Amino acid sequence: MKSNKEKVYDFIRLHADEKADRGISTAYIADAMELQRTNVSSILNLLVQEGRIQKCNGRPVLYKVGREESTLEECFSDLIGADGSLRQTIQLAKAAVLYPQRSLNTLLVGARGTGKSRLAQRMYHFAVEQKILPENAPFLHIDCHDYAAGGEVSAESDDSWKQSEQGFVFFDNIQFLSPRARKRVLEYLQSPSRKYAVAVSCTDKEQLSDEFLAEFSVQLQLPTLSERPLRERMEMIKHLFSKEAVRIQRPLIVRGDLMTCLLFYECEANYYQLKGDIKIGCANAYVREYGKTGDISLFISDFSNNVRKGMLKYRREAEELIDFEQRFTFSGKEIRVSRPEDGTLYDRISRKAAALKETGIEEEEINLLLSMEVERTFDKYRKALIQDVTDKKQLEILVEEKLINIVEAFLQKAKEQLKRNFSPSVLYGLCLHLNAVITGKREKSAPDKESIAEILVYHRAEYLLSEELAEQIKAEYAVELSMEEILLLTMFLCYQNEEKTENARPVLIFAFYGVGIASSIAQTVSNMTKLDNIFSYEITSERASAEVYGTLRNFLKKVQQGKGILVIYDSSFLGEMLLEIENELEIPIRQVRVPVTTLGIELARRTLTENDPDKILQSTVESIDGLDCYRKYIVTLCTTGKGGAEELKRYIEKYGQLEDTEVIPMSVTEKELLRDNLKHLMTTGVVQCIVGTYDPGMFAIPFLPISEVFGARKESLPRLFRLEKEAKAKIDYDAMFAYLGEQLTHTDIEKLRKILPDIMKEINSAFMELSLDAEAGLLIHISCCIDRLLAKQEVATNPRKAAILLQYDKEFKKLLKIVKPLEKTFHVIINDDEIANILTIIYQL
């Protein structure tokens, strides 16, 4: 066992933050560790003499870790994300190991391949390095898969655990054990003979009993690969290729497009799958090049179809990390990045096409990849042209006035014919490009036939306009533009500018099955409103879904004006496509499904088997998904879970007179999940407002603070929920307690009414002045908490409890004193999870 000196030293390292220039006092250490103050003072002086801690003069005298002793990251530094997405997880892991008296049992939670075993190994090495475990202490890794079939733990296995009591034991995948076997593990955890902490991993802690979870003071949630930043995933890919280069003993060359696929494809098994897929790709390339010497080039065709689909999920943020033209060379010792000579735009596209065809990829995939490459390459060319031009005056210095006038007139004509606005950057780019052509400063090359065909099929109107401009340039300057130049002029017209024009508006799109249906509706609406932001997209039965996705994506990108898109559509499969396109293009797309065609087809079919029109109508409406798309919702939010939101829902349903509106309770513990849930609701109806203590500020949904709900008279609540607000009044606590008295079955509401307002005043005084919304939400939360405790119900664990209690240590202790009267009055104990929940509400964590 550790000496008191080592325990005090560990305590200081855990609680004193050298970077924040803080320390802890002798009294704080003595009280927390239940040691005599004089003994602590002697230990501190000894540690100062040894240079292991620093003494900060002042009142009171504070102690903190010395600089040379303060770096505890060495065991974790090689973990990718140690300074990023894993930073807090590693901090808590170290805290668990360094905890005084004895390290804390730790539960590692995460999906397959998120690195639970690796983190457990680092915790073991850290414990040895910090002399918490002896140098020869064993590390016992028990994979519970081995017991999955029988579900029993043999006596031999039990003996091996006991033999490892002097070391670190890691139970991996505990969810595979039967309840009976888990009980044996629980007995082992609770054994008084164990001197050191135990680590356990699982994929979902919901599968474990509360009794089992109670043994783990520290619970660490590891992020999936999709939750990690792209930079960290890029580091993983580079690390894995470097390892394979060492294994093969030959340099590996990986092109930027393959790196992009690996950066974005779906990895259900996270790092484990990424590692396996890269190993398989390298193995395929090695077999292909077997018997040869020198570098080995890897192609997309060496990898599975799943990896290839990563290109379809490409996002703009990747441009900071990777370029399609780059080549990465992994030798095992270093990573070199190079790129071929640029040449002209079509030189680069031709090189790309040739390289893709060599890999054996299907024609459809090649066309999609080339289409994306054309867009990116042209965008780079355009940006390079205009990088030094920010206004027309600067343009006039570089380009003569006659050419500027020609291009301005051309863009005005294009605007009228194409019904599209063009930003100043298009004018600048076209002028500079044509000036380079006229003065002979651009190299010429011929585009391939596929590029010409694609332009003529999808952008014929723009191409014809560009031909007219080419004829005018020939007449004015006696310069004949090549086919490549005309195609580039076309791309300038097709370019969807990132800049938001002054008159930009959200665009409205009708997308329906059948020839002429969508265009007729769009034309009618456009004629009646005199607006030019209304478009149509038609779907024919001959089009495959993959083709619809590609053409719809390009169409939406082309017509959007930077203000978002509204889509009215018929076919159900378009809903998922629109969500994918929204994520890919990073454009807000809001959708309303109106299944007119589907309804007509189904009604017609049912006339063949049924003669009663009432029965036909009723059975058809019930069978078609999407006819309820005009449902109305009110969402109630609670900061720490659905409990308070459920109570608020019942209050709204009782007094709100909401015959045609559904109240949905939600939690705001995870903002991204909340965003996804709200987005899903919006695909089936309209969210009228959000009611709660916190305004998430999403999708422009109106927000009603609960202070207004409880501050309004009950008879005026229906008007309030219709957003017909009255003048704000102070919170009516009598109304709140009256309602809680009807809902809380185990709590003496009169006792609560007498004591809780004073508790709220003390919280306002001790911490911060709460807003009326936060105060009302906290009052409801505490009331529900007391009722659950009196009913002997299990209290839900707070997954961030350890982090909150570490960060708000003083506030935690202060809050314990404030709630003591509540505990005495109702004879309950408010545990650490609930204290963490209250701190979460107070500080809006």
PDB file of C-alpha atoms in Angstrom, residues 601-733:
ATOM      1  CA  ILE A 601     -52.487   5.732 -58.346  1.00  0.00           C
ATOM      2  CA  GLU A 602     -53.670   3.977 -55.176  1.00  0.00           C
ATOM      3  CA  LEU A 603     -57.234   5.285 -55.480  1.00  0.00           C
ATOM      4  CA  ALA A 604     -57.353   4.107 -59.099  1.00  0.00           C
ATOM      5  CA  ARG A 605     -56.069   0.636 -58.172  1.00  0.00           C
ATOM      6  CA  ARG A 606     -58.659   0.189 -55.415  1.00  0.00           C
ATOM      7  CA  THR A 607     -61.543   0.954 -57.803  1.00  0.00           C
ATOM      8  CA  LEU A 608     -60.752  -2.411 -59.420  1.00  0.00           C
ATOM      9  CA  THR A 609     -61.601  -4.375 -56.249  1.00  0.00           C
ATOM     10  CA  GLU A 610     -63.997  -2.103 -54.318  1.00  0.00           C
ATOM     11  CA  ASN A 611     -67.224  -0.334 -55.383  1.00  0.00           C
ATOM     12  CA  ASP A 612     -67.927   1.756 -52.262  1.00  0.00           C
ATOM     13  CA  PRO A 613     -66.173   5.178 -52.631  1.00  0.00           C
ATOM     14  CA  ASP A 614     -66.205   5.755 -48.871  1.00  0.00           C
ATOM     15  CA  LYS A 615     -64.374   2.502 -48.214  1.00  0.00           C
ATOM     16  CA  ILE A 616     -61.922   3.245 -51.029  1.00  0.00           C
ATOM     17  CA  LEU A 617     -61.107   6.660 -49.594  1.00  0.00           C
ATOM     18  CA  GLN A 618     -60.766   5.454 -45.987  1.00  0.00           C
ATOM     19  CA  SER A 619     -58.545   2.453 -46.771  1.00  0.00           C
ATOM     20  CA  THR A 620     -56.348   4.492 -49.123  1.00  0.00           C
ATOM     21  CA  VAL A 621     -55.752   7.355 -46.699  1.00  0.00           C
ATOM     22  CA  GLU A 622     -54.846   4.892 -43.935  1.00  0.00           C
ATOM     23  CA  SER A 623     -52.402   3.007 -46.176  1.00  0.00           C
ATOM     24  CA  ILE A 624     -50.374   5.924 -47.566  1.00  0.00           C
ATOM     25  CA  ASP A 625     -47.508   7.244 -45.512  1.00  0.00           C
ATOM     26  CA  GLY A 626     -47.149  11.007 -45.761  1.00  0.00           C
ATOM     27  CA  LEU A 627     -50.788  12.117 -45.689  1.00  0.00           C
ATOM     28  CA  ASP A 628     -50.244  13.169 -42.060  1.00  0.00           C
ATOM     29  CA  CYS A 629     -47.440  15.557 -43.029  1.00  0.00           C
ATOM     30  CA  TYR A 630     -49.385  18.537 -41.698  1.00  0.00           C
ATOM     31  CA  ARG A 631     -49.390  17.412 -38.079  1.00  0.00           C
ATOM     32  CA  LYS A 632     -48.614  20.056 -35.460  1.00  0.00           C
ATOM     33  CA  TYR A 633     -46.120  19.601 -32.635  1.00  0.00           C
ATOM     34  CA  ILE A 634     -45.051  21.371 -29.472  1.00  0.00           C
ATOM     35  CA  VAL A 635     -41.683  20.204 -28.099  1.00  0.00           C
ATOM     36  CA  THR A 636     -40.878  20.360 -24.381  1.00  0.00           C
ATOM     37  CA  LEU A 637     -37.214  20.401 -23.391  1.00  0.00           C
ATOM     38  CA  CYS A 638     -35.406  19.460 -20.194  1.00  0.00           C
ATOM     39  CA  THR A 639     -31.664  19.974 -19.665  1.00  0.00           C
ATOM     40  CA  THR A 640     -30.910  16.725 -17.857  1.00  0.00           C
ATOM     41  CA  GLY A 641     -33.317  14.217 -19.342  1.00  0.00           C
ATOM     42  CA  LYS A 642     -36.961  13.632 -20.211  1.00  0.00           C
ATOM     43  CA  GLY A 643     -38.342  13.630 -16.633  1.00  0.00           C
ATOM     44  CA  GLY A 644     -39.005  17.354 -16.381  1.00  0.00           C
ATOM     45  CA  ALA A 645     -40.051  17.478 -20.031  1.00  0.00           C
ATOM     46  CA  GLU A 646     -42.677  14.786 -19.367  1.00  0.00           C
ATOM     47  CA  GLU A 647     -44.098  16.790 -16.448  1.00  0.00           C
ATOM     48  CA  LEU A 648     -44.204  19.918 -18.587  1.00  0.00           C
ATOM     49  CA  LYS A 649     -45.935  17.939 -21.341  1.00  0.00           C
ATOM     50  CA  ARG A 650     -48.702  16.831 -18.942  1.00  0.00           C
ATOM     51  CA  TYR A 651     -49.228  20.423 -17.761  1.00  0.00           C
ATOM     52  CA  ILE A 652     -49.486  21.715 -21.344  1.00  0.00           C
ATOM     53  CA  GLU A 653     -51.875  18.925 -22.382  1.00  0.00           C
ATOM     54  CA  LYS A 654     -54.086  19.567 -19.335  1.00  0.00           C
ATOM     55  CA  TYR A 655     -54.493  23.323 -19.743  1.00  0.00           C
ATOM     56  CA  GLY A 656     -53.466  24.078 -23.330  1.00  0.00           C
ATOM     57  CA  GLN A 657     -56.616  22.810 -25.145  1.00  0.00           C
ATOM     58  CA  LEU A 658     -54.479  21.309 -27.926  1.00  0.00           C
ATOM     59  CA  GLU A 659     -56.950  19.127 -29.787  1.00  0.00           C
ATOM     60  CA  ASP A 660     -54.912  18.948 -32.998  1.00  0.00           C
ATOM     61  CA  THR A 661     -51.373  19.304 -31.587  1.00  0.00           C
ATOM     62  CA  GLU A 662     -49.064  16.584 -30.234  1.00  0.00           C
ATOM     63  CA  VAL A 663     -46.661  17.436 -27.383  1.00  0.00           C
ATOM     64  CA  ILE A 664     -43.269  15.729 -27.711  1.00  0.00           C
ATOM     65  CA  PRO A 665     -40.866  15.648 -24.707  1.00  0.00           C
ATOM     66  CA  MET A 666     -37.150  15.767 -25.528  1.00  0.00           C
ATOM     67  CA  SER A 667     -33.787  16.141 -23.790  1.00  0.00           C
ATOM     68  CA  VAL A 668     -31.012  18.622 -24.665  1.00  0.00           C
ATOM     69  CA  THR A 669     -28.129  16.581 -23.236  1.00  0.00           C
ATOM     70  CA  GLU A 670     -26.872  15.986 -26.806  1.00  0.00           C
ATOM     71  CA  LYS A 671     -27.417  18.915 -29.162  1.00  0.00           C
ATOM     72  CA  GLU A 672     -26.698  16.960 -32.357  1.00  0.00           C
ATOM     73  CA  LEU A 673     -29.232  14.298 -31.367  1.00  0.00           C
ATOM     74  CA  LEU A 674     -31.749  17.033 -30.591  1.00  0.00           C
ATOM     75  CA  ARG A 675     -31.117  18.594 -34.007  1.00  0.00           C
ATOM     76  CA  ASP A 676     -31.686  15.218 -35.715  1.00  0.00           C
ATOM     77  CA  ASN A 677     -34.907  14.605 -33.738  1.00  0.00           C
ATOM     78  CA  LEU A 678     -36.286  18.052 -34.574  1.00  0.00           C
ATOM     79  CA  LYS A 679     -35.369  17.590 -38.237  1.00  0.00           C
ATOM     80  CA  HIS A 680     -37.217  14.252 -38.265  1.00  0.00           C
ATOM     81  CA  LEU A 681     -40.335  15.873 -36.766  1.00  0.00           C
ATOM     82  CA  MET A 682     -40.202  18.585 -39.415  1.00  0.00           C
ATOM     83  CA  THR A 683     -40.410  15.969 -42.180  1.00  0.00           C
ATOM     84  CA  THR A 684     -43.840  14.878 -40.885  1.00  0.00           C
ATOM     85  CA  GLY A 685     -45.315  18.145 -39.635  1.00  0.00           C
ATOM     86  CA  VAL A 686     -44.750  21.606 -38.211  1.00  0.00           C
ATOM     87  CA  VAL A 687     -43.064  22.303 -34.864  1.00  0.00           C
ATOM     88  CA  GLN A 688     -45.088  25.239 -33.563  1.00  0.00           C
ATOM     89  CA  CYS A 689     -42.814  26.069 -30.660  1.00  0.00           C
ATOM     90  CA  ILE A 690     -40.325  24.749 -28.109  1.00  0.00           C
ATOM     91  CA  VAL A 691     -41.152  25.090 -24.401  1.00  0.00           C
ATOM     92  CA  GLY A 692     -38.421  24.716 -21.777  1.00  0.00           C
ATOM     93  CA  THR A 693     -35.599  26.296 -19.811  1.00  0.00           C
ATOM     94  CA  TYR A 694     -33.206  26.482 -22.755  1.00  0.00           C
ATOM     95  CA  ASP A 695     -33.624  27.843 -26.267  1.00  0.00           C
ATOM     96  CA  PRO A 696     -31.576  25.634 -28.661  1.00  0.00           C
ATOM     97  CA  GLY A 697     -31.986  28.200 -31.431  1.00  0.00           C
ATOM     98  CA  MET A 698     -32.580  25.597 -34.146  1.00  0.00           C
ATOM     99  CA  PHE A 699     -34.499  25.882 -37.430  1.00  0.00           C
ATOM    100  CA  ALA A 700     -36.039  29.252 -36.418  1.00  0.00           C
ATOM    101  CA  ILE A 701     -38.549  27.414 -34.199  1.00  0.00           C
ATOM    102  CA  PRO A 702     -40.223  29.872 -31.748  1.00  0.00           C
ATOM    103  CA  PHE A 703     -39.229  29.408 -28.097  1.00  0.00           C
ATOM    104  CA  LEU A 704     -41.453  29.761 -25.037  1.00  0.00           C
ATOM    105  CA  PRO A 705     -39.641  29.850 -21.670  1.00  0.00           C
ATOM    106  CA  ILE A 706     -41.423  27.917 -18.937  1.00  0.00           C
ATOM    107  CA  SER A 707     -41.490  31.112 -16.857  1.00  0.00           C
ATOM    108  CA  GLU A 708     -44.065  32.430 -19.341  1.00  0.00           C
ATOM    109  CA  VAL A 709     -46.044  29.196 -19.157  1.00  0.00           C
ATOM    110  CA  PHE A 710     -46.297  29.259 -15.359  1.00  0.00           C
ATOM    111  CA  GLY A 711     -46.536  33.050 -15.290  1.00  0.00           C
ATOM    112  CA  ALA A 712     -49.658  33.043 -17.446  1.00  0.00           C
ATOM    113  CA  ARG A 713     -53.200  32.419 -16.232  1.00  0.00           C
ATOM    114  CA  LYS A 714     -54.431  28.931 -17.065  1.00  0.00           C
ATOM    115  CA  GLU A 715     -57.276  30.284 -19.178  1.00  0.00           C
ATOM    116  CA  SER A 716     -54.803  32.217 -21.337  1.00  0.00           C
ATOM    117  CA  LEU A 717     -52.504  29.245 -22.017  1.00  0.00           C
ATOM    118  CA  PRO A 718     -54.249  28.217 -25.288  1.00  0.00           C
ATOM    119  CA  ARG A 719     -53.535  31.709 -26.678  1.00  0.00           C
ATOM    120  CA  LEU A 720     -49.959  31.516 -25.413  1.00  0.00           C
ATOM    121  CA  PHE A 721     -49.303  28.218 -27.218  1.00  0.00           C
ATOM    122  CA  ARG A 722     -50.707  29.785 -30.376  1.00  0.00           C
ATOM    123  CA  LEU A 723     -47.922  32.345 -29.806  1.00  0.00           C
ATOM    124  CA  GLU A 724     -50.429  35.096 -29.019  1.00  0.00           C
ATOM    125  CA  LYS A 725     -48.387  36.309 -26.043  1.00  0.00           C
ATOM    126  CA  GLU A 726     -49.621  38.413 -23.155  1.00  0.00           C
ATOM    127  CA  ALA A 727     -47.471  40.795 -21.183  1.00  0.00           C
ATOM    128  CA  LYS A 728     -44.893  38.863 -19.171  1.00  0.00           C
ATOM    129  CA  ALA A 729     -45.595  38.409 -15.465  1.00  0.00           C
ATOM    130  CA  LYS A 730     -43.538  36.953 -12.668  1.00  0.00           C
ATOM    131  CA  ILE A 731     -43.621  33.214 -12.103  1.00  0.00           C
ATOM    132  CA  ASP A 732     -46.731  32.056 -10.282  1.00  0.00           C
ATOM    133  CA  TYR A 733     -45.210  29.578  -7.837  1.00  0.00           C
TER     134      TYR A 733
END
